Amino acid sequence: MPSAGVEPPAKRRKWQKDANMVTIGGKAFSLEGYLDPTSRSEPTKATTLPETLATTADDKTKCSALSAEKKSDSRPRKDGRTGDRTRAPKIVAEDAALLKSRQELPIWHHRSEIQAALRNPDCNVLVLVGETGSGKSTQVPQFLYQESWCRRRKAKPSGSQDEVAVGGTIAITQPRRVAATTLAQRVSREVGTPLGKGKPDGLVGYSVRFDHVVPRGTKIKFLTEGTLLQELLRDPQLRQYSAVIVDEIHERSLDVDLLVGFLKQILTDGFHGRGGIPLKVVIMSATADVDVIRKFFTNPPGSDNMSERLQVVRIKGRQYPVEIMHEPRPVPDIQDALMKRILKIHLEEPLPGDILAFFTGQEEIESAQKLIEEHAQSLASNVPKIKVCPLYGQLSMEGQRDAFMPAGAPFTRKIVLATNIAETSVTVPGVRYVVDCGKAKVKKYRPRLGMESLLATVISKSSALQRSGRAGREGPGKCFRLYSESTFESFQDSDLPEILRSDVLSAVLTMKARGVGDVLSFPLMDTPDSDSIERALLQLHYLGALSGDGAITLAGETMAKLPIPAPYGAVLLAAARPEFDCVVEAIDIISCITSGEDIFLQLQSEEAQEEVGALRKEIQRREGDIITYLTSMQRYTGENADRNEWCKRLRMNMRNMRQALNIRRQLRGMCLKEKLLTGPLPADPQPFTPIDPVRADIIVKCFMRGFGLKTAMLAPDGSYVTVQGKHVVAIHPASVLHGQKKEAIMFLEHVFTNKNYAKRVSAIRANWIVEALESRY
DNA sequence: GAGCACTGC
C-alpha cells in the first residue's frame, strides 16, 4: 500500500479497501470509487486557516426587517424635483429632503469621478471601496443609469444572424433579500418612481426569491446574488444588463465568488456573445482589501491589459469615533469576563447608551441572561434599571423584538446579548457600548469526513472591527474587547471565504450547468483544494448529475435549476420515477427541511418540553424525521381554522413554516414545468390522513437515492457506525429517533459540535443500503 | 440531551 502524502490524488482511490467494505446480511460490498477515497480519521478539532477577505457591511439602509420597516415610513414628504435627472419619469414625487440627504452622503462628491471612470471605454471594471455609511449602495446605481453607455442597444452576437437587444439595465446584487428589497424601496423613492401596488411603470425594481417587482422601464434592478446566478443560467451573457454592480463583496458569500467568476469570463470573452457591447462591472467593498479583487480581475498578468481597465475609487465613511479598550492580558474565563464587563459598564457609563455584547451561542446567552437578571435585583436605587434582551437567529420574532425597541421604561438600560447575528445581519439601535468576546461559532465542511463542524473559533481583525463599529452608529461609543492587543494582532485579517469552508457540491453543479467544462480552471478568487472538487464531481456522478466523462446530464441540468441542494434535487428526480411516485410528498418534506434551521422550536424548560411533547405526538412518526416533516406539512396545510394558532400550540417556528409553504409552492410549480409532476394538484386544505407505513417506507427509500451514503448501522455495542468512513455517530437530540435503537439509519446532515451527530434521521433496513448502492451500478 | 449567520428563475 502506498504511503500517505506521496501518491497523486487520482490514484488514491484504491486505499483502505477494508474501510470501504460493508458487510450487510453476510454479503460484502465494496463502496470503492463512490465513497470517501481517503477516509482516514481526521481530528475534528477546530483549525484556523488563513483567511482572505473581510467582513464588515455598509448597512445604513439595510437592517432587520423590523427596524427597516420603522425607518422607511418616518420620512417627511415634500413635493419637489431633483436636478439630477434628464428625463422626468411620469410619476413625479421627488422629495427635496431626499435630495438634500443624498447630497450630504460622502459618496456624492465622487459622483463625477465614478461616472468618468466608466465613461472611459477602456475601463470595464471599477472597484469602489466605501466605508460604512458612505451611501454607495443607494447612490452608485443612480449615478450610472443615465450614462450613454447604459442605453439599450441592438447588436448581433457572434455566430448569430439575428439582432438582439443588449443592455439598458443595471443589476446590483446583495447577499440578503431584506437588503435588496429595502434598498430598492429607498432608491425608487429617490428617483421619483416609488414602488407600490398599481404602479406598472418605474425606474427601479427588485428580484429576490418569491418576490419579483420589476416595473416596466426598470433601469436599476436590485437582486440577491443567488437570483442573478439563476438568471445567468438562462442568459449566460447577461444581455439585459449594461452593468453589474456587485455590492458587499467583502462578505465573500459562496454565491458572490461564483458570480464574479462568471463576470470575469464575460469580460475576458471580449463580449462576443453581447455583439461587442461591453458589460461594465462595479465591485463594491466595505474593506480596503483591494488587492485580491485587482489580482483576480487582472490575472493572468500579461494575458490582456485588464490592469489598465480597472480603476479604484475610495470613499470615506461616516461613523462616529469608537474608543477601543483591550484587556491587558488574556482572560481565563470568557463567560465570567463578559458578565463582569457588562455590569461594570452599566455601573460606570452614563445613560443614554445601550450595551451590545457578542456571545458565541444561545446557551451562553441564556445563562448570562439568568445571571444578569439575578444581579439586577440587587442594584441600588440610584443605579439605572436593566432590561436584558437576548438576540439569536433561532429566537422567535416576538423574542427578538425587544432587542430592536428602546428599553421602554424610564431610567433603564437595554443590554442586548447577541450572537454573530448582530455583526452583519441586523442593526440594534441605541447602542453605545460593545463588548466583544473575540469568538464566534463557525460552520466548516470537512470533505474527508463528508461532515460539517460547528465550533467556536477566534474571529478575524475585520470581524472585530465590524463589532466595534456597532458602538458608533448613533454617537461616539466604546468597545471593550475581552482579549489583549497582542491577541488581536494574532487574528487573521479577514474571515475564511465561504467557498473554502463549505461543501462545493452545488457550486460545482452550478458551474457545470453554465457550461464550465473544466471546473478546476474556472476563475475564482479563492479556489477550494482539488480534492474537495474531485469529491464533489464524484458525488455528482453518483447522484446522476454528471455522466462518466464529467459532462452534465439532463438530470443534472434539472437539478441545477431547482432551488435546493443537489442531493434533494436527486431525491425529487427519483420521486418522479414510477417505482417511487411520491413527488408531492417529497416536496412537502424538502420544503420543511430547506426552510431554515428547523420548523420545530426548541424549548428551554423541561416542563414546556413535556407539555409540547405530548401535543406533538400527533405528528411525530416512528419512521423518523422525514416522515414527521411530511405529517407536519400535511397537518399544517390541512388546518382549516388558524394555521398560526396551530403553530403556536405545537410550538412550531411560524416563520419557517410560512417559508416552507412558499418553497412548496415554488417547487410544485417547477416540478410541473419540468414534467416531474402532472397536474392539477389538489388545492389546500386537504383532509389529513396519516400516511400508511408501506408508503412511508417508499418515501424513505426514495430519499436514499440522494443520501444513500449518509447511512449508519447499529453496532453490537449499541452505537451507530457510519457506512462511509466508519465513524461513530449519535442521533441528535432534536431528532424524533433520539435515544432509539434501529437496525440502521439514514441521516441528511452530519455535524460535529461536542460530538458526532446525525441530524434529520430516519430508520431504515440494512438491505436498503445495498439496494440503493446497487441501483447505481 | 442540544441549536453561528445568511441564501436560491
mmCIF file of C-alpha atoms (C1' of nucleotides) in Angstrom, chain A residues 173 207-210 212 221 223-238 240-241 255-256 258-259 262 506-507 509-511 513-514 556-566 666-667 670 673-674, chain B residues 7-9:
data_model
loop_
_atom_site.group_PDB
_atom_site.id
_atom_site.type_symbol
_atom_site.label_atom_id
_atom_site.label_comp_id
_atom_site.label_asym_id
_atom_site.label_seq_id
_atom_site.Cartn_x
_atom_site.Cartn_y
_atom_site.Cartn_z
ATOM 1 C CA THR A 173 -26.525 42.407 -6.138
ATOM 2 C CA SER A 207 -35.926 40.448 -7.860
ATOM 3 C CA VAL A 208 -35.492 38.074 -4.951
ATOM 4 C CA ARG A 209 -36.823 34.587 -4.317
ATOM 5 C CA PHE A 210 -40.643 34.561 -4.099
ATOM 6 C CA HIS A 212 -40.202 39.895 -8.115
ATOM 7 C CA LYS A 221 -32.648 46.249 -10.561
ATOM 8 C CA LEU A 223 -31.158 41.264 -6.868
ATOM 9 C CA THR A 224 -29.815 38.736 -4.443
ATOM 10 C CA GLU A 225 -26.644 37.059 -5.647
ATOM 11 C CA GLY A 226 -28.482 33.752 -5.953
ATOM 12 C CA THR A 227 -31.132 35.272 -8.192
ATOM 13 C CA LEU A 228 -28.562 36.691 -10.596
ATOM 14 C CA LEU A 229 -26.826 33.296 -10.691
ATOM 15 C CA GLN A 230 -30.148 31.769 -11.686
ATOM 16 C CA GLU A 231 -30.594 34.408 -14.409
ATOM 17 C CA LEU A 232 -27.131 33.502 -15.636
ATOM 18 C CA LEU A 233 -28.438 30.003 -16.331
ATOM 19 C CA ARG A 234 -30.895 31.352 -18.888
ATOM 20 C CA ASP A 235 -28.768 34.234 -20.122
ATOM 21 C CA PRO A 236 -25.059 33.397 -19.845
ATOM 22 C CA GLN A 237 -24.030 36.776 -21.273
ATOM 23 C CA LEU A 238 -26.349 38.790 -19.033
ATOM 24 C CA GLN A 240 -30.281 42.560 -20.433
ATOM 25 C CA TYR A 241 -27.666 44.400 -18.390
ATOM 26 C CA ASP A 255 -22.642 32.921 -4.476
ATOM 27 C CA VAL A 256 -20.648 36.122 -4.883
ATOM 28 C CA LEU A 258 -19.203 32.206 -8.298
ATOM 29 C CA LEU A 259 -20.788 35.375 -9.642
ATOM 30 C CA PHE A 262 -18.820 34.310 -14.385
ATOM 31 C CA SER A 506 -23.840 22.607 -5.528
ATOM 32 C CA ALA A 507 -21.215 25.143 -6.643
ATOM 33 C CA LEU A 509 -23.095 21.667 -10.317
ATOM 34 C CA THR A 510 -23.765 25.370 -10.929
ATOM 35 C CA MET A 511 -20.562 25.686 -12.953
ATOM 36 C CA ALA A 513 -24.790 23.707 -15.731
ATOM 37 C CA ARG A 514 -23.414 27.007 -17.023
ATOM 38 C CA GLY A 556 -28.065 17.436 -13.690
ATOM 39 C CA GLU A 557 -29.494 20.345 -15.623
ATOM 40 C CA THR A 558 -32.812 19.923 -13.870
ATOM 41 C CA MET A 559 -31.082 19.671 -10.506
ATOM 42 C CA ALA A 560 -29.189 22.907 -11.162
ATOM 43 C CA LYS A 561 -32.435 24.749 -11.834
ATOM 44 C CA LEU A 562 -34.062 23.601 -8.622
ATOM 45 C CA PRO A 563 -33.515 25.993 -5.707
ATOM 46 C CA ILE A 564 -32.458 23.205 -3.341
ATOM 47 C CA PRO A 565 -29.138 21.448 -2.631
ATOM 48 C CA ALA A 566 -28.176 18.895 -5.268
ATOM 49 C CA GLN A 666 -42.299 27.170 -5.884
ATOM 50 C CA LEU A 667 -41.154 23.535 -6.090
ATOM 51 C CA MET A 670 -41.137 23.943 -11.066
ATOM 52 C CA LYS A 673 -42.808 22.690 -15.550
ATOM 53 C CA GLU A 674 -40.058 20.088 -15.548
ATOM 54 C "C1'" DT B 7 -29.485 32.444 0.852
ATOM 55 C "C1'" DG B 8 -31.942 30.202 -4.442
ATOM 56 C "C1'" DC B 9 -35.725 31.590 -12.107
#
